[in-house]
Coordinates of C-alpha atoms and ligand atoms in Angstrom, one line a residue:
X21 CA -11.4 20.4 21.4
X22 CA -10.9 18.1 19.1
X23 CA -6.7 17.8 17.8
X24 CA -4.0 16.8 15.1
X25 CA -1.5 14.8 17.1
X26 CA 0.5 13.2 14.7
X27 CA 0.8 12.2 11.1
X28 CA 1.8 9.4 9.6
X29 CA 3.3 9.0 5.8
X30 CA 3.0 5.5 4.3
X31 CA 2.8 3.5 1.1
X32 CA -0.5 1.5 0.2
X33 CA 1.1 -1.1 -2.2
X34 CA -1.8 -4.0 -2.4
X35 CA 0.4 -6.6 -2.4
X36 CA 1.3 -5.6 1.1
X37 CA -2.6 -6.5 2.1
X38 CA -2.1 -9.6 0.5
X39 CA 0.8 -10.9 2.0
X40 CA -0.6 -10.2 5.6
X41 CA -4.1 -11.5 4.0
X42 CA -2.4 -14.7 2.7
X43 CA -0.4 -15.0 5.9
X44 CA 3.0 -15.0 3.9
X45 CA 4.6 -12.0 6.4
X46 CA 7.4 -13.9 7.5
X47 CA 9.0 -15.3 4.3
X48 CA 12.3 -13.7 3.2
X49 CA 10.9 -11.5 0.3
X50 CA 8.7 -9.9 2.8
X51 CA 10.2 -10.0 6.2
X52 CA 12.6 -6.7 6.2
X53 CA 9.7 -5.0 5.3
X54 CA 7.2 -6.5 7.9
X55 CA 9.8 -5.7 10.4
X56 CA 10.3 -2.0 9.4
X57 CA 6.4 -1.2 10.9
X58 CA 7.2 -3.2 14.3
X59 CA 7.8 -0.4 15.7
X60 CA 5.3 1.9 14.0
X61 CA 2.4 -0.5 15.6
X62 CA 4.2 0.2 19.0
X63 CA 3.5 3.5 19.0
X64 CA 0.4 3.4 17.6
X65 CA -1.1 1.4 20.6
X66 CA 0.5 4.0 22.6
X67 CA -1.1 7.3 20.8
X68 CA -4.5 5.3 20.3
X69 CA -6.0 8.2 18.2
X70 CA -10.0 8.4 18.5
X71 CA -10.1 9.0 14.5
X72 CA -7.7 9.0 12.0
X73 CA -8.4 11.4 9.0
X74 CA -7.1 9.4 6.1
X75 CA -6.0 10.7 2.6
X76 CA -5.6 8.3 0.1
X77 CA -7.0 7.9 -3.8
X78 CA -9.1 5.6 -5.5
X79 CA -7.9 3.0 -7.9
X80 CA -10.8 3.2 -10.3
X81 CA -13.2 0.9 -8.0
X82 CA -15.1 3.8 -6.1
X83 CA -15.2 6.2 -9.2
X84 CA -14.0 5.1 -12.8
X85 CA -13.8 7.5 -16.2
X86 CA -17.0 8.9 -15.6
X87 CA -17.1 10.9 -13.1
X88 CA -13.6 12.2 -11.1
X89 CA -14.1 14.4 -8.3
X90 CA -10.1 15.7 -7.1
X91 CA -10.8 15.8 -3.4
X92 CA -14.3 13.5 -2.3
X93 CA -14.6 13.7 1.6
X94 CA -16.5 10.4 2.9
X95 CA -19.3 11.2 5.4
X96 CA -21.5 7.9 5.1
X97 CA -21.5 5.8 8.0
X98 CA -19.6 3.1 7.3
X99 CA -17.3 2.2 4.6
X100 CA -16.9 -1.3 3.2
X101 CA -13.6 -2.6 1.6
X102 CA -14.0 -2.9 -2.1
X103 CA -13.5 -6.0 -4.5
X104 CA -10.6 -5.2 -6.7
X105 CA -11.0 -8.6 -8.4
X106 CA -9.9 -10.8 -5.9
X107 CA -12.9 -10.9 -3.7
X108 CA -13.3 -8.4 -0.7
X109 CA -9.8 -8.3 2.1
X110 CA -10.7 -10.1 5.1
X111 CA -10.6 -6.4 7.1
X112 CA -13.0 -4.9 9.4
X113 CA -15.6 -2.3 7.5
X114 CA -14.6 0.9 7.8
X115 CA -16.5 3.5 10.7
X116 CA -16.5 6.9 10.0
X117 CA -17.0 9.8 12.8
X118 CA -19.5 11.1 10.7
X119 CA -20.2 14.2 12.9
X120 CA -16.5 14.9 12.3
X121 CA -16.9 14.3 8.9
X122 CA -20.0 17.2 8.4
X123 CA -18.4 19.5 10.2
X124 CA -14.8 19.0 7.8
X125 CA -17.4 18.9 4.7
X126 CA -19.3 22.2 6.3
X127 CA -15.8 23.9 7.7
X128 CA -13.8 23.2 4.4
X129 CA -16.6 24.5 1.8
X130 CA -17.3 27.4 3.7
X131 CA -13.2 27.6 3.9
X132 CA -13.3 27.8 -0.2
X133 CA -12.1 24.4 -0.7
X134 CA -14.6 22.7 -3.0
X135 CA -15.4 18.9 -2.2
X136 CA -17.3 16.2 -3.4
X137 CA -19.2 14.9 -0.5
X138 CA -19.6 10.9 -0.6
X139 CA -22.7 9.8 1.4
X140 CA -22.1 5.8 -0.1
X141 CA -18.8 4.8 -0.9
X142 CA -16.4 1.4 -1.0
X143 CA -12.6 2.1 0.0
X144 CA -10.0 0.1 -1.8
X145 CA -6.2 -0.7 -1.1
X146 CA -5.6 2.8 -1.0
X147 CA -7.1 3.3 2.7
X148 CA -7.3 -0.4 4.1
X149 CA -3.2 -1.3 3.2
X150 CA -2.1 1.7 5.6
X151 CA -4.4 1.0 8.6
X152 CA -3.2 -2.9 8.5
X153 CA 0.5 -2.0 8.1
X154 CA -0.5 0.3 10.8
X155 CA -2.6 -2.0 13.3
X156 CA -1.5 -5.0 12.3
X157 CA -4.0 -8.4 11.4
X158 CA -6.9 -7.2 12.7
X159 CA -9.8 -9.6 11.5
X160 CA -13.0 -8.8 9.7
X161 CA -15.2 -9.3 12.4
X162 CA -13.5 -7.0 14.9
X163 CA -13.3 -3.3 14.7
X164 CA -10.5 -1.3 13.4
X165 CA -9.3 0.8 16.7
X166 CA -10.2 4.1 15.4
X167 CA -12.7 5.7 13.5
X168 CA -11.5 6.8 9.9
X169 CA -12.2 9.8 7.9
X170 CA -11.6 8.8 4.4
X171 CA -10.5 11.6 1.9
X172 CA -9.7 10.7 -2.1
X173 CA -7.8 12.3 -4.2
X174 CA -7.6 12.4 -8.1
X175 CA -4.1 11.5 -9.0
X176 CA -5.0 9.1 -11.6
X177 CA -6.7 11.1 -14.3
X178 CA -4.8 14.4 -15.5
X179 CA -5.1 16.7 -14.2
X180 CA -4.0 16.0 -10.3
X181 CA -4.0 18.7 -8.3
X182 CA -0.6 20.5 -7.3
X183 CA 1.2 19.8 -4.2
X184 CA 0.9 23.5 -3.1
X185 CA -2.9 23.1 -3.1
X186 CA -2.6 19.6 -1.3
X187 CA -0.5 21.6 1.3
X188 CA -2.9 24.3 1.7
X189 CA -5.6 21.9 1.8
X190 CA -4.1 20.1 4.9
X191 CA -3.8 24.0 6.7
X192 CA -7.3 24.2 5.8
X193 CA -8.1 20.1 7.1
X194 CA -5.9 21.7 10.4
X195 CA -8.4 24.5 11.0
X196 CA -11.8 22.7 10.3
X197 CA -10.3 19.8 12.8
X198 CA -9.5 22.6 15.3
X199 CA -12.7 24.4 15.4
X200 CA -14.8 20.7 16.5
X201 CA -15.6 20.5 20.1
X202 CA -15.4 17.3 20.9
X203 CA -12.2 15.9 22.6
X204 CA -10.3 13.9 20.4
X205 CA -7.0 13.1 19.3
X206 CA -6.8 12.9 15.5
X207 CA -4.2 11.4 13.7
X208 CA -3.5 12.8 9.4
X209 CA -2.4 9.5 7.1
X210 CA -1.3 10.4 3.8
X211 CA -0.7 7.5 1.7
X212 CA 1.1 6.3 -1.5
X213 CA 4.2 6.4 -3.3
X214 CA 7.1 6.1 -2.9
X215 CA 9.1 6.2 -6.7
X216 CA 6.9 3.8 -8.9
X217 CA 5.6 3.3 -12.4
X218 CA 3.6 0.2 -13.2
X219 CA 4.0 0.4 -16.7
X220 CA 5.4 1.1 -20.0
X221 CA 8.9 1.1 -21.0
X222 CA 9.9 3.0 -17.2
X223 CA 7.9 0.0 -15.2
X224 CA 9.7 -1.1 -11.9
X225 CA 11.6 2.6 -11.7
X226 CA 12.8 3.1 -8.1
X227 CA 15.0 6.5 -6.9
X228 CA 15.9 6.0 -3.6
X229 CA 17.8 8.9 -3.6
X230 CA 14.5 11.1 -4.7
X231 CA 12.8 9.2 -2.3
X232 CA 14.5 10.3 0.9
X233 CA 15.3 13.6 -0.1
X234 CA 11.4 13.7 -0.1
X235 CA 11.0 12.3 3.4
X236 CA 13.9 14.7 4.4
X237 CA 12.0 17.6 3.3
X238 CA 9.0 16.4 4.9
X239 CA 10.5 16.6 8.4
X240 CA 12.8 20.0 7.8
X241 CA 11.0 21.9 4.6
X242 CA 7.6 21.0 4.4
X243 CA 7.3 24.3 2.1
X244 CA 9.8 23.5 -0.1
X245 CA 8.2 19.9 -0.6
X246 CA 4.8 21.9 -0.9
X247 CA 7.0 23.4 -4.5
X248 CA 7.8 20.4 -6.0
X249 CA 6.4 20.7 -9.8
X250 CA 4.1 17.8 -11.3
X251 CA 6.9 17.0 -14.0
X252 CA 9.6 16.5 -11.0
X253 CA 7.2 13.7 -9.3
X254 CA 6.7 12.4 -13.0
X255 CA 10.3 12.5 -14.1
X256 CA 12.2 11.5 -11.1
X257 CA 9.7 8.9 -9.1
X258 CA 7.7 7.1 -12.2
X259 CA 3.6 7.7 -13.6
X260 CA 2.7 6.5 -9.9
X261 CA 5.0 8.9 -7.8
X262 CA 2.4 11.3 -8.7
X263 CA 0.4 10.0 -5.2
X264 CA 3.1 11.8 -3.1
X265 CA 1.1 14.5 -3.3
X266 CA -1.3 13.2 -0.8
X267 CA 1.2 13.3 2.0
X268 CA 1.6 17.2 1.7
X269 CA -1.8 17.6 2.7
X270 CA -1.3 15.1 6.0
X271 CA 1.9 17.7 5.9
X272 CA 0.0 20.9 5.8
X273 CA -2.2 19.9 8.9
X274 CA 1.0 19.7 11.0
X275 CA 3.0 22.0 13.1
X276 CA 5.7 23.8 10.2
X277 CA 8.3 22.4 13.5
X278 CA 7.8 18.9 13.8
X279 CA 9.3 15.6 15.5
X280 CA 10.2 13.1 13.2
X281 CA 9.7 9.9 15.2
X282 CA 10.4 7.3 12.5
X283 CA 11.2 6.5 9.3
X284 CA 11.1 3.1 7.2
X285 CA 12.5 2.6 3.5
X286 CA 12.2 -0.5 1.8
X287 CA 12.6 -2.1 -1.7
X288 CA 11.0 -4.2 -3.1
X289 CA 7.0 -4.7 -2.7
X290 CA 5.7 -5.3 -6.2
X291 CA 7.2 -2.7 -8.4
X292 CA 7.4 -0.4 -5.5
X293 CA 9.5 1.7 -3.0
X294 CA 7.9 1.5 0.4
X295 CA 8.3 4.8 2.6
X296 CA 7.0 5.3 5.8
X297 CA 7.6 8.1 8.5
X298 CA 5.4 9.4 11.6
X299 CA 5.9 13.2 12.4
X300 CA 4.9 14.4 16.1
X301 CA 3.2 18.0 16.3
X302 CA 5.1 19.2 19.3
X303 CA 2.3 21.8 20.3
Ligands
DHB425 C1 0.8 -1.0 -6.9 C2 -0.4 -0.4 -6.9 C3 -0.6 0.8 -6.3 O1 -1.7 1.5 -6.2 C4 0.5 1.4 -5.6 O2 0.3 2.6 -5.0 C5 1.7 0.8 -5.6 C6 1.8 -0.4 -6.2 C7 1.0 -2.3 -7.6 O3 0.1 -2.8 -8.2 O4 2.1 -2.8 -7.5
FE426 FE1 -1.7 3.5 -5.5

């Protein structure tokens, strides 16, 4: 049967692809970060998951005003990486398990979570940052080392959906990932965040101190996190914090008793605090 081994939390700031893209990595203004995923590739090579189901949200290049689906499950083939103005990254295209993928769409729906299904799609920062703070440079010609359900989520366009649905939404990822036969170790990603607004009078707003007590409650009280109100994430982490939600559903598909392996906290990248942290089902 197929299996949720691990998840994995993690900001998907562009500039982060850039640097690595640029091959800037090593200068001072980027090294502590760089550094803080050493380890995080480590034991990625060691888990080497067959498919990583990968929860992240469009930037207005797949969808834009006109049509906004809150969860769209990708079951094309193949995925490519989007232009977002600056020309295409240099990363591999994106393969999906797409048996996987049908059987998520079919087990969800019947489940009485409603998605969009989306047979043609382009992924943007949003899923490509994580799997190359993940993997590491890995160029456009190769293939990235696991195969990559993709999952968006609306948190640009009021209304989002609540964190309590994202949670339930993972229990419900959990079960549809359960009930496929094949043999495969699955990995959850839930991307964006940490505290950040990119605009207005509140741009460059950072709480650290919101920010851990986050990934704290992500490790011991997955529940409570699953209660945090839309006006908490706007009032205490910035208009972008809002994408926290996404992690809660790579939370609901864990264990309620996990392992926290690692954690990573760094500030600055752009306007952004980066977090990172990989929980271990223990079952
Ligand atoms: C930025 C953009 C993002 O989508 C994000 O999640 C974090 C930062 C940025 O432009 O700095
Ligand atoms: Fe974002």
């Amino acid at each position: 049967m197929a299996r949720v081994t691990a998840g994995v939390g993690c900001s998907h700031v562009p500039a982060i692809g850039a640097a690595m893209d640029t091959g800037i990595t090593h200068e001072p203004y980027w090294k502590p970060l760089f550094e803080g995923f050493k380890k995080s590739r480590e034991w990625m090579k060691e888990q080497k998951p067959d498919v990583i189901f990968l929860v992240y949200n469009d930037h207005c290049t797949a969808f834009d005003a006109s049509c906004i689906p809150t969860f769209a499950l990708g079951c094309a083939a193949e995925f490519k990486p989007a232009d977002e103005g600056w020309g295409p990254r240099p990363v591999p295209v994106v393969k999906n398990h797409q048996k996987l993928a049908s059987h998520i769409a079919q087990s969800l729906i019947l489940d009485e979570f409603d998605l969009t299904i989306m047979n043609e799609m382009e992924v943007d920062h949003g899923l490509t940052v994580p799997l190359s703070v993940m993997y590491g440079d890995v160029g456009p010609d190769e293939d990235w080392p696991a195969l990559v359900i993709p999952l968006c989520v609306n948190v640009v366009q009021y209304p989002p959906p609540t964190g309590n649905r994202c949670y339930n939404l993972g229990k419900a990822v959990r079960r549809a990932i359960n009930s496929f036969e094949e043999d495969l170790n699955v990995m959850i990603f839930g991307t964006g965040g940490m505290s950040h607004q990119l605009q207005y009078k509140r741009a460059g707003l950072i709480n650290k101190e919101w920010d851990t007590k986050f990934l704290d409650l992500m490790t011991e009280d997955p529940v409570g996190a699953s209660q945090i109100s839309h006006l908490e994430y706007l009032r205490e982490t910035g208009s972008e914090g809002i994408e926290m939600v996404m992690w809660l559903i790579m939370r609901g598909a864990l264990d309620e008793d996990v392992t926290e392996v690692y954690r990573h906290y760094h500030v600055p990248a752009s306007n952004t605090a980066v977090g990172h942290i990989i929980l271990e089902n223990k079952t």
